[in-house]
Coordinates of C-alpha atoms in Angstrom, one line a residue:
Chain A
M1 CA 39.0 -14.6 -34.7
L2 CA 37.6 -17.3 -37.0
E3 CA 35.0 -19.6 -35.9
K4 CA 36.6 -23.0 -35.6
A5 CA 33.6 -25.0 -36.8
K6 CA 33.2 -22.7 -39.8
Y7 CA 36.8 -22.8 -41.0
S8 CA 37.9 -26.4 -40.2
W9 CA 39.3 -28.7 -42.8
Q10 CA 35.8 -29.8 -44.0
A11 CA 35.4 -26.3 -45.4
W12 CA 38.2 -26.9 -47.9
V13 CA 37.0 -30.2 -49.3
I14 CA 34.5 -28.9 -51.9
P15 CA 36.7 -26.0 -53.1
C16 CA 39.6 -28.5 -53.5
I17 CA 37.5 -30.9 -55.5
V18 CA 36.2 -28.2 -57.8
I19 CA 39.8 -26.9 -58.4
L20 CA 41.0 -30.4 -59.0
I21 CA 38.3 -31.1 -61.6
W22 CA 38.9 -27.7 -63.2
F23 CA 42.6 -28.6 -63.3
V24 CA 42.1 -32.0 -64.8
L25 CA 39.6 -30.7 -67.4
G26 CA 42.1 -28.0 -68.4
A27 CA 45.1 -30.4 -68.5
T28 CA 43.2 -32.9 -70.7
G29 CA 42.2 -30.1 -73.1
R30 CA 38.5 -30.5 -72.5
L31 CA 37.8 -26.7 -71.8
N32 CA 36.7 -24.4 -74.6
A33 CA 39.5 -21.9 -74.3
G34 CA 37.5 -18.8 -75.5
V35 CA 34.7 -19.3 -72.9
F36 CA 36.4 -21.1 -70.0
P37 CA 40.1 -20.6 -69.3
T38 CA 42.2 -23.2 -67.5
I39 CA 43.0 -22.5 -63.8
G40 CA 46.6 -21.8 -64.9
E41 CA 45.4 -19.0 -67.2
V42 CA 43.4 -17.4 -64.5
W43 CA 46.4 -17.5 -62.2
D44 CA 48.5 -15.9 -64.9
A45 CA 45.9 -13.2 -65.3
F46 CA 45.9 -12.6 -61.5
L47 CA 49.7 -12.2 -61.5
Y48 CA 49.5 -9.9 -64.5
L49 CA 46.9 -7.7 -62.9
T50 CA 48.6 -7.5 -59.5
G51 CA 52.0 -7.1 -61.1
K52 CA 50.8 -4.0 -63.0
G53 CA 49.0 -2.8 -59.8
L54 CA 45.7 -2.7 -61.6
L55 CA 43.9 -5.1 -59.3
T56 CA 45.0 -3.1 -56.2
E57 CA 43.8 0.1 -57.8
H58 CA 40.4 -1.3 -58.6
I59 CA 40.1 -2.7 -55.1
I60 CA 41.1 0.6 -53.5
D61 CA 38.6 2.5 -55.7
S62 CA 35.8 0.1 -54.8
L63 CA 36.6 0.1 -51.1
S64 CA 36.8 3.9 -50.8
R65 CA 33.4 4.2 -52.4
V66 CA 32.0 1.8 -49.9
L67 CA 33.6 3.6 -47.1
V68 CA 32.0 6.9 -48.0
G69 CA 28.6 5.6 -48.9
F70 CA 28.5 3.3 -45.9
G71 CA 29.6 6.1 -43.6
M72 CA 26.8 8.3 -44.8
A73 CA 24.4 5.4 -44.2
I74 CA 25.6 5.0 -40.6
V75 CA 25.2 8.7 -40.0
V76 CA 21.6 8.6 -41.2
G77 CA 20.5 5.1 -40.4
V78 CA 21.6 4.8 -36.7
P79 CA 19.9 8.0 -35.5
L80 CA 16.8 7.2 -37.6
G81 CA 16.6 3.7 -36.1
I82 CA 17.1 5.0 -32.6
L83 CA 14.3 7.5 -33.1
M84 CA 11.9 4.8 -34.4
G85 CA 12.8 2.5 -31.5
W86 CA 12.7 5.1 -28.8
I87 CA 9.5 6.8 -29.9
P88 CA 7.3 4.1 -31.4
A89 CA 4.9 6.8 -32.5
S90 CA 7.5 8.0 -35.0
Q91 CA 7.1 4.8 -36.9
I92 CA 3.7 6.0 -38.2
W93 CA 5.7 8.6 -40.1
F94 CA 8.7 6.6 -41.2
G95 CA 7.5 3.0 -41.2
P96 CA 5.5 2.7 -44.4
I97 CA 7.9 4.7 -46.6
L98 CA 10.8 2.8 -45.3
H99 CA 9.1 -0.5 -46.0
F100 CA 8.3 0.7 -49.5
L101 CA 11.8 1.9 -50.3
R102 CA 13.5 -1.2 -49.0
Q103 CA 11.6 -3.4 -51.4
V104 CA 13.1 -1.5 -54.4
P105 CA 16.5 -3.1 -55.1
P106 CA 19.3 -0.5 -55.2
T107 CA 20.2 -1.5 -58.7
A108 CA 16.8 -0.4 -59.9
W109 CA 17.7 3.1 -58.9
I110 CA 21.1 3.2 -60.7
P111 CA 19.8 4.8 -63.9
L112 CA 18.0 7.5 -62.0
F113 CA 21.0 8.1 -59.7
L114 CA 23.2 8.5 -62.7
L115 CA 20.8 11.1 -64.0
W116 CA 20.6 12.9 -60.7
F117 CA 24.1 12.6 -59.2
G118 CA 26.1 12.3 -62.4
I119 CA 28.3 9.5 -63.8
G120 CA 31.1 10.2 -61.2
E121 CA 31.4 9.2 -57.6
G122 CA 28.1 10.7 -56.5
S123 CA 25.9 8.1 -58.0
K124 CA 28.0 5.3 -56.5
F125 CA 27.8 6.8 -53.0
A126 CA 24.1 7.1 -53.5
V127 CA 23.7 3.4 -54.4
I128 CA 25.8 2.3 -51.5
F129 CA 24.0 4.6 -49.1
Y130 CA 20.6 3.3 -50.4
A131 CA 21.7 -0.3 -50.1
S132 CA 22.9 -0.1 -46.5
V133 CA 20.7 2.5 -44.8
F134 CA 17.7 0.3 -44.5
P135 CA 19.2 -2.7 -42.8
I136 CA 21.1 -0.3 -40.5
A137 CA 18.0 1.7 -39.5
I138 CA 15.6 -1.3 -39.2
N139 CA 18.0 -3.3 -37.1
T140 CA 18.8 -0.4 -34.9
A141 CA 15.1 0.2 -34.3
L142 CA 14.5 -3.5 -33.5
G143 CA 17.5 -3.4 -31.1
V144 CA 16.1 -0.4 -29.2
Q145 CA 12.7 -2.0 -29.0
Q146 CA 14.2 -5.2 -27.6
I147 CA 15.6 -3.4 -24.6
P148 CA 13.6 -4.9 -21.7
N149 CA 10.8 -2.8 -20.3
E150 CA 12.3 -3.3 -16.9
Y151 CA 15.3 -1.1 -17.8
W152 CA 13.1 1.6 -19.3
E153 CA 11.3 1.7 -16.0
V154 CA 14.5 2.2 -14.2
S155 CA 15.4 5.1 -16.4
R156 CA 11.9 6.6 -15.7
A157 CA 12.2 6.0 -11.9
L158 CA 15.6 7.7 -11.8
C159 CA 14.3 10.5 -14.0
L160 CA 17.2 10.1 -16.4
P161 CA 17.5 13.0 -18.9
A162 CA 17.3 12.2 -22.6
G163 CA 21.1 12.4 -23.1
K164 CA 21.8 9.9 -20.3
T165 CA 19.0 7.6 -21.4
L166 CA 20.7 7.6 -24.9
T167 CA 24.2 6.9 -23.7
K168 CA 23.6 4.7 -20.6
L169 CA 20.6 2.7 -21.8
I170 CA 19.8 2.9 -25.5
L171 CA 23.2 2.7 -27.1
P172 CA 24.6 -0.1 -24.9
G173 CA 21.3 -1.9 -24.8
S174 CA 21.0 -2.1 -28.6
F175 CA 24.7 -2.3 -29.4
Q176 CA 24.5 -5.9 -30.7
A177 CA 21.6 -5.2 -33.0
I178 CA 23.1 -2.1 -34.3
F179 CA 26.3 -4.0 -35.2
T180 CA 24.2 -6.7 -36.9
G181 CA 22.6 -4.0 -39.0
L182 CA 26.0 -2.6 -39.9
R183 CA 27.2 -6.1 -41.0
L184 CA 24.1 -6.7 -43.1
G185 CA 24.3 -3.2 -44.5
M186 CA 28.0 -3.7 -45.5
G187 CA 27.1 -6.9 -47.3
M188 CA 24.3 -5.2 -49.2
S189 CA 26.4 -2.2 -50.1
W190 CA 29.3 -4.3 -51.4
R191 CA 26.9 -6.1 -53.8
A192 CA 25.2 -2.9 -54.9
L193 CA 28.5 -1.3 -55.5
V194 CA 29.7 -3.9 -58.0
A195 CA 26.4 -3.6 -59.9
A196 CA 26.8 0.2 -60.1
E197 CA 30.4 -0.1 -61.3
M198 CA 29.3 -2.5 -64.0
L199 CA 26.8 -0.1 -65.3
A200 CA 28.7 3.1 -65.2
S201 CA 32.2 3.5 -64.1
S202 CA 35.8 3.7 -65.2
S203 CA 37.3 2.0 -62.2
G204 CA 36.5 -0.6 -59.5
L205 CA 36.0 -4.3 -59.5
G206 CA 32.7 -4.2 -61.3
Y207 CA 34.4 -2.1 -64.0
L208 CA 37.2 -4.6 -64.2
I209 CA 34.7 -7.4 -65.0
M210 CA 32.8 -5.4 -67.6
S211 CA 35.9 -4.1 -69.3
S212 CA 37.4 -7.6 -69.5
R213 CA 34.2 -8.7 -71.1
S214 CA 34.5 -6.2 -73.9
L215 CA 38.0 -7.6 -74.4
A216 CA 36.8 -11.2 -74.2
R217 CA 39.2 -11.8 -71.3
V218 CA 37.3 -14.5 -69.4
D219 CA 40.4 -15.1 -67.2
E220 CA 40.4 -11.5 -66.0
M221 CA 36.6 -11.7 -65.4
L222 CA 37.2 -14.7 -63.2
V223 CA 39.9 -12.8 -61.3
G224 CA 37.5 -10.0 -60.7
I225 CA 34.8 -12.3 -59.4
A226 CA 37.2 -14.1 -57.1
A227 CA 38.4 -10.7 -55.7
I228 CA 34.8 -9.6 -55.1
G229 CA 34.0 -12.8 -53.2
F230 CA 37.1 -12.9 -51.1
I231 CA 37.0 -9.2 -50.2
G232 CA 33.3 -9.5 -49.2
M233 CA 34.1 -12.5 -47.1
F234 CA 37.0 -10.8 -45.5
I235 CA 35.0 -7.8 -44.6
D236 CA 32.3 -10.0 -43.1
I237 CA 34.9 -12.0 -41.1
L238 CA 36.3 -8.7 -39.9
F239 CA 32.9 -7.5 -38.7
V240 CA 32.2 -10.8 -36.9
G241 CA 35.6 -10.6 -35.3
V242 CA 35.2 -7.0 -34.2
Q243 CA 31.7 -7.8 -32.9
K244 CA 33.0 -10.7 -30.9
R245 CA 35.9 -8.8 -29.5
M246 CA 33.6 -5.9 -28.5
L247 CA 31.1 -8.3 -27.0
P248 CA 30.9 -6.9 -23.6
I249 CA 31.6 -9.3 -20.7
W250 CA 28.1 -8.8 -19.3
Q251 CA 26.6 -10.5 -22.4
L252 CA 28.4 -13.7 -21.6
R253 CA 26.4 -14.1 -18.4
S254 CA 23.8 -11.4 -18.1
E255 CA 21.3 -11.5 -15.3
P256 CA 17.9 -13.0 -16.4
V257 CA 15.3 -10.3 -16.4
R258 CA 12.1 -11.2 -14.7
G259 CA 9.0 -11.1 -16.7
E260 CA 7.3 -8.5 -14.7
V261 CA 5.2 -6.2 -16.8
H262 CA 3.1 -3.9 -14.8
G263 CA 3.8 -4.9 -11.2
E264 CA 2.1 -8.0 -10.1
T265 CA 0.2 -10.1 -12.5
S266 CA -2.3 -12.4 -11.0
P267 CA -1.5 -16.1 -11.5
A268 CA -5.0 -16.6 -12.7
V269 CA -4.6 -14.0 -15.4
G270 CA -0.9 -14.3 -16.1
K271 CA -1.2 -12.5 -19.4
R272 CA 0.3 -9.2 -20.3
L273 CA -1.8 -6.5 -18.6
Q274 CA -2.5 -3.3 -20.4
E275 CA -3.3 -0.1 -18.6
V276 CA -6.7 1.5 -18.9
Q277 CA -6.2 5.2 -18.8
Chain B
M1 CA -1.9 16.1 12.6
A2 CA 0.8 17.3 10.2
R3 CA 0.2 17.2 6.5
P4 CA 0.7 13.7 5.2
V5 CA 3.8 13.2 3.0
L6 CA 2.0 10.7 0.7
Q7 CA -1.7 10.4 0.3
L8 CA -4.1 8.3 -1.8
E9 CA -7.5 9.8 -2.4
N10 CA -10.1 7.5 -3.6
V11 CA -7.6 5.8 -5.9
S12 CA -8.8 3.0 -8.3
K13 CA -6.8 1.2 -10.9
K14 CA -8.1 -1.0 -13.7
F15 CA -6.2 -3.1 -16.2
N16 CA -7.2 -4.6 -19.4
D17 CA -6.3 -8.2 -19.7
G18 CA -4.2 -9.2 -22.7
D19 CA -7.2 -9.9 -25.1
G20 CA -8.9 -6.7 -24.2
R21 CA -12.0 -8.7 -23.3
G22 CA -12.1 -8.1 -19.6
T23 CA -11.1 -5.5 -17.1
I24 CA -9.2 -6.3 -14.0
V25 CA -9.7 -4.0 -11.0
A26 CA -6.5 -4.0 -9.0
L27 CA -7.3 -1.3 -6.6
Q28 CA -10.7 0.0 -5.6
N29 CA -11.5 3.4 -3.9
M30 CA -8.4 3.4 -1.8
D31 CA -7.8 6.1 0.8
L32 CA -4.5 6.3 2.7
A33 CA -2.4 8.9 4.4
I34 CA 1.2 8.4 5.3
Q35 CA 3.0 10.7 7.7
E36 CA 6.5 11.7 7.5
G37 CA 8.8 9.4 9.5
E38 CA 6.6 6.4 9.3
F39 CA 7.8 2.9 8.3
V40 CA 4.7 1.5 6.6
T41 CA 4.6 -2.1 5.6
I42 CA 2.0 -3.4 3.2
I43 CA 0.9 -7.0 3.4
G44 CA -1.7 -8.7 1.2
P45 CA -2.4 -11.9 -0.8
S46 CA -0.2 -12.2 -3.9
G47 CA -1.6 -10.6 -6.9
C48 CA -3.9 -8.3 -4.9
G49 CA -2.4 -5.0 -6.1
K50 CA 0.3 -4.2 -3.6
T51 CA 2.8 -3.4 -6.3
T52 CA 0.3 -1.4 -8.2
M53 CA -0.3 0.7 -5.1
L54 CA 3.4 1.3 -4.7
R55 CA 3.8 2.1 -8.4
I56 CA 1.0 4.7 -8.2
M57 CA 2.8 6.3 -5.2
A58 CA 6.0 6.4 -7.2
G59 CA 4.3 7.9 -10.3
L60 CA 5.3 4.9 -12.5
T61 CA 1.6 4.1 -13.0
A62 CA -1.2 6.6 -13.2
P63 CA -4.4 5.8 -11.3
S64 CA -7.5 5.2 -13.3
S65 CA -9.4 7.4 -11.0
G66 CA -8.7 9.3 -7.8
R67 CA -5.5 11.1 -7.0
C68 CA -2.1 10.4 -5.4
L69 CA -0.7 13.4 -3.5
Y70 CA 2.9 13.9 -2.5
K71 CA 3.3 16.7 0.0
G72 CA 0.0 18.0 -1.1
K73 CA 0.8 18.1 -4.8
E74 CA -0.7 15.6 -7.3
V75 CA 1.8 13.0 -8.5
S76 CA 2.1 13.1 -12.3
G77 CA 5.3 11.0 -12.8
P78 CA 8.3 9.7 -11.1
S79 CA 10.4 12.0 -9.0
L80 CA 13.8 11.7 -7.4
E81 CA 12.2 12.7 -4.1
R82 CA 10.6 9.3 -4.1
G83 CA 13.1 6.5 -4.5
Y84 CA 11.8 3.2 -5.8
V85 CA 13.4 -0.2 -5.3
F86 CA 12.1 -2.8 -7.6
Q87 CA 11.6 -6.4 -6.7
D88 CA 14.5 -7.5 -8.9
P89 CA 17.6 -5.3 -8.8
R90 CA 17.4 -4.2 -12.5
L91 CA 21.0 -3.0 -12.7
F92 CA 22.1 -2.2 -16.2
P93 CA 24.3 -5.1 -17.0
W94 CA 26.6 -3.0 -19.3
L95 CA 27.5 -0.6 -16.5
T96 CA 29.8 -1.2 -13.6
V97 CA 28.4 -1.1 -10.1
L98 CA 29.7 2.5 -9.6
D99 CA 28.2 3.7 -12.9
N100 CA 24.9 2.1 -12.0
V101 CA 24.6 4.0 -8.7
R102 CA 25.9 7.1 -10.4
L103 CA 23.0 7.1 -12.9
A104 CA 20.9 9.2 -10.5
G105 CA 23.4 11.3 -8.7
N106 CA 27.0 11.9 -7.7
K107 CA 26.3 10.7 -4.2
G108 CA 26.1 7.2 -5.5
E109 CA 29.6 6.4 -4.4
R110 CA 29.0 7.4 -0.8
F111 CA 25.9 5.2 -0.6
L112 CA 27.9 2.4 -2.1
A113 CA 30.3 2.7 0.8
K114 CA 27.5 2.8 3.2
M115 CA 26.3 -0.5 1.8
H116 CA 29.8 -1.9 2.2
L117 CA 30.3 -2.4 -1.5
S118 CA 33.2 0.0 -2.2
E119 CA 35.5 -2.7 -3.2
F120 CA 33.1 -4.0 -5.8
K121 CA 32.5 -0.6 -7.5
N122 CA 34.3 -1.7 -10.6
A123 CA 32.6 -5.1 -10.8
F124 CA 29.8 -5.7 -13.3
P125 CA 26.3 -6.7 -12.1
H126 CA 26.7 -10.3 -13.2
E127 CA 29.6 -10.8 -10.9
L128 CA 27.5 -9.9 -7.8
S129 CA 25.6 -12.2 -5.6
G130 CA 21.8 -11.7 -5.2
G131 CA 22.2 -9.9 -1.9
M132 CA 25.0 -7.6 -3.3
A133 CA 22.9 -6.7 -6.3
K134 CA 20.0 -5.7 -4.1
R135 CA 22.3 -3.5 -2.0
V136 CA 23.5 -1.8 -5.2
A137 CA 19.9 -1.3 -6.2
L138 CA 19.2 0.2 -2.8
A139 CA 22.3 2.5 -3.1
R140 CA 21.0 3.6 -6.5
A141 CA 17.6 4.5 -5.1
L142 CA 19.3 6.4 -2.2
A143 CA 21.8 8.3 -4.3
P144 CA 19.4 11.2 -5.1
E145 CA 18.7 11.4 -1.3
P146 CA 14.9 10.8 -1.5
D147 CA 12.5 11.8 1.3
V148 CA 10.5 8.7 0.7
L149 CA 11.7 5.2 -0.2
L150 CA 9.2 2.8 -1.9
L151 CA 10.3 -0.8 -1.6
D152 CA 8.7 -3.6 -3.6
E153 CA 9.6 -6.8 -1.8
P154 CA 13.3 -6.1 -2.1
L155 CA 14.2 -8.9 0.4
T156 CA 12.5 -11.9 -1.2
N157 CA 14.6 -14.7 -2.6
L158 CA 17.5 -13.9 -0.2
D159 CA 19.1 -16.2 2.3
L160 CA 18.4 -15.6 6.0
S161 CA 21.6 -13.8 6.9
T162 CA 21.7 -11.6 3.9
R163 CA 18.1 -10.8 4.6
S164 CA 18.7 -9.8 8.2
S165 CA 21.7 -7.6 7.3
L166 CA 19.6 -5.8 4.7
Q167 CA 16.8 -5.4 7.2
K168 CA 19.4 -3.6 9.4
E169 CA 20.3 -1.3 6.5
L170 CA 16.7 -0.5 5.9
H171 CA 16.2 0.3 9.6
N172 CA 19.2 2.6 9.5
I173 CA 18.0 4.4 6.4
W174 CA 14.6 4.9 8.1
Q175 CA 16.3 6.2 11.3
Q176 CA 18.1 8.8 9.3
G177 CA 14.7 10.3 8.5
V178 CA 13.6 8.6 5.2
T179 CA 10.0 7.7 5.2
C180 CA 9.8 4.0 4.1
I181 CA 6.9 2.1 2.5
L182 CA 7.7 -1.6 2.2
V183 CA 5.6 -4.1 0.3
T184 CA 6.2 -7.6 1.7
H185 CA 4.5 -10.8 2.5
D186 CA 6.6 -11.6 5.5
I187 CA 4.9 -10.8 8.8
D188 CA 8.1 -11.1 10.7
E189 CA 9.7 -8.6 8.4
A190 CA 6.9 -6.2 9.0
L191 CA 7.2 -6.7 12.7
T192 CA 11.0 -6.2 12.6
L193 CA 10.9 -3.0 10.7
G194 CA 7.5 -1.4 10.6
T195 CA 5.7 1.2 12.7
R196 CA 2.5 0.6 10.8
L197 CA 1.0 -2.2 8.9
I198 CA -1.6 -2.1 6.1
L199 CA -3.4 -5.3 5.4
L200 CA -4.9 -5.5 2.0
S201 CA -7.8 -7.7 0.8
Q202 CA -7.9 -10.0 -2.2
R203 CA -8.2 -8.2 -5.5
P204 CA -9.7 -5.7 -5.9
A205 CA -7.5 -4.5 -3.1
V206 CA -9.1 -2.5 -0.4
I207 CA -7.5 -1.7 3.0
Q208 CA -8.8 -4.3 5.3
H209 CA -6.8 -3.3 8.4
D210 CA -4.5 -0.4 9.3
I211 CA -2.5 -1.2 12.4
V212 CA -0.1 1.1 14.2
F213 CA 2.4 -0.7 16.5
D214 CA 4.5 1.4 18.7
L215 CA 7.0 -1.2 20.0
P216 CA 10.5 0.1 20.6
F217 CA 13.5 -0.8 18.5
P218 CA 15.5 -3.1 18.2
R219 CA 12.7 -5.6 18.3
N220 CA 13.0 -9.0 19.6
L221 CA 10.6 -11.2 17.7
K222 CA 10.6 -13.8 20.5
S223 CA 9.4 -11.2 23.1
E224 CA 5.9 -11.6 24.4
E225 CA 4.7 -8.4 22.9
C226 CA 5.9 -9.3 19.4
Q227 CA 4.4 -12.7 19.6
H228 CA 1.1 -11.1 20.6
W229 CA 1.2 -8.8 17.6
R230 CA 2.3 -11.6 15.4
Q231 CA -0.6 -13.8 16.4
K232 CA -3.0 -11.0 15.9
I233 CA -1.7 -10.3 12.4
V234 CA -1.8 -13.9 11.5
D235 CA -5.4 -14.2 12.6
L236 CA -6.3 -11.1 10.6
T237 CA -4.6 -12.4 7.4
M238 CA -6.4 -15.7 7.9
G239 CA -9.5 -13.6 7.8
V240 CA -8.4 -12.1 4.5
A241 CA -8.0 -15.7 3.2
Y242 CA -4.8 -16.4 1.2

């Protein structure tokens, strides 16, 4: 499942050096205990948090929020992307507003979302939804647009009804791009979630870091950061793995599509011809 | 004479080139009537507009002026009554052979069997040879049981034996009553299959010659009659200047 080149021994060299330096600095007493705990103290904090089940609880809270918000983003983002890719004219309606909204970081909306959706789960779902819906919609639209014109012509020549065009051409033809959108969206939503939990929450990994700060528990803060990084990485690896596993056999050696645009193009012109109606 | 099955009435087609600076006239004031049961072959210099002509008959491209009529009604878009075989097979790579031919009708499997491809029905397009892929494309076009089959050089880039076996398939399809219109640049192919030959000029394409040959089938290209026709067509194409 893992890419060999990415997770070979070289990948461990720098982390090991950092840990070694950290260990040596701690062992020789050169770390300011109040600001920078030793690696042993962080490990103890990890054992304490897992032992009491606190860490697991925070992780489950965070993940279930992501699941709901991300699910809503799929439900809205994929159809919206398909619409924009399938009917390019619809981009006149959605394009500009989408490009405006995706420039605004999800964190900028947190205060407003708190006001609108309350301090509970609603505002977190909204932040996650906001963070992931744009990459999903935009990548889906791109994927649909990248389906070769040759295949669209086949669907026209065979008079395929809309439903069949969707299931036999559009979804399989843009599958890889949709999946890339999901993967990017997941990364974005994970990051946005932590920010939301830091600002207003009573559970989750972001909350763990903020509450540890108020108790000046730097060791627990570092445990929270490590958990966020590892879980994010794990989710991404999971996505890549699923994507690879679902990579259809045809993609490994697909037939090259000829560059025919509108029937014959004269060798003298050779450029893309556009119809005059 | 009976009402033609397909008819071009003063059809012209213009294209913009990519920069929008110039206009390319692909077809100019073309008139043509095709009767039911004909096997029409269209020959012309490359880039002259043969494919454009075929696409207009299919309804894939609209003419810039003039009309294309199918059984007396103006063609406004593609129809399952007019099957189209593209130059490249254009099978959907994510569907099996069977699913590809089923796109346009449940009879797909039967036509797959006719093309001797039943044992490959669960294969994916990338596993097929060029000739097999073209057979699948042919079966896909035949699945809706069209009255007219429009063929855009489907036999180019094939080895000789594959080519001649596919020519036999096309001949069989035509004998079963499907009107065929075949774009090609192979005179021998036109002589093997056709009952009529349209010779187009350089772009903008106009019909230079319209020849009906009533030789019996199966045709022996080495026979004196065929050689006579062949020489005549070669002379005419030389006049068109490739």
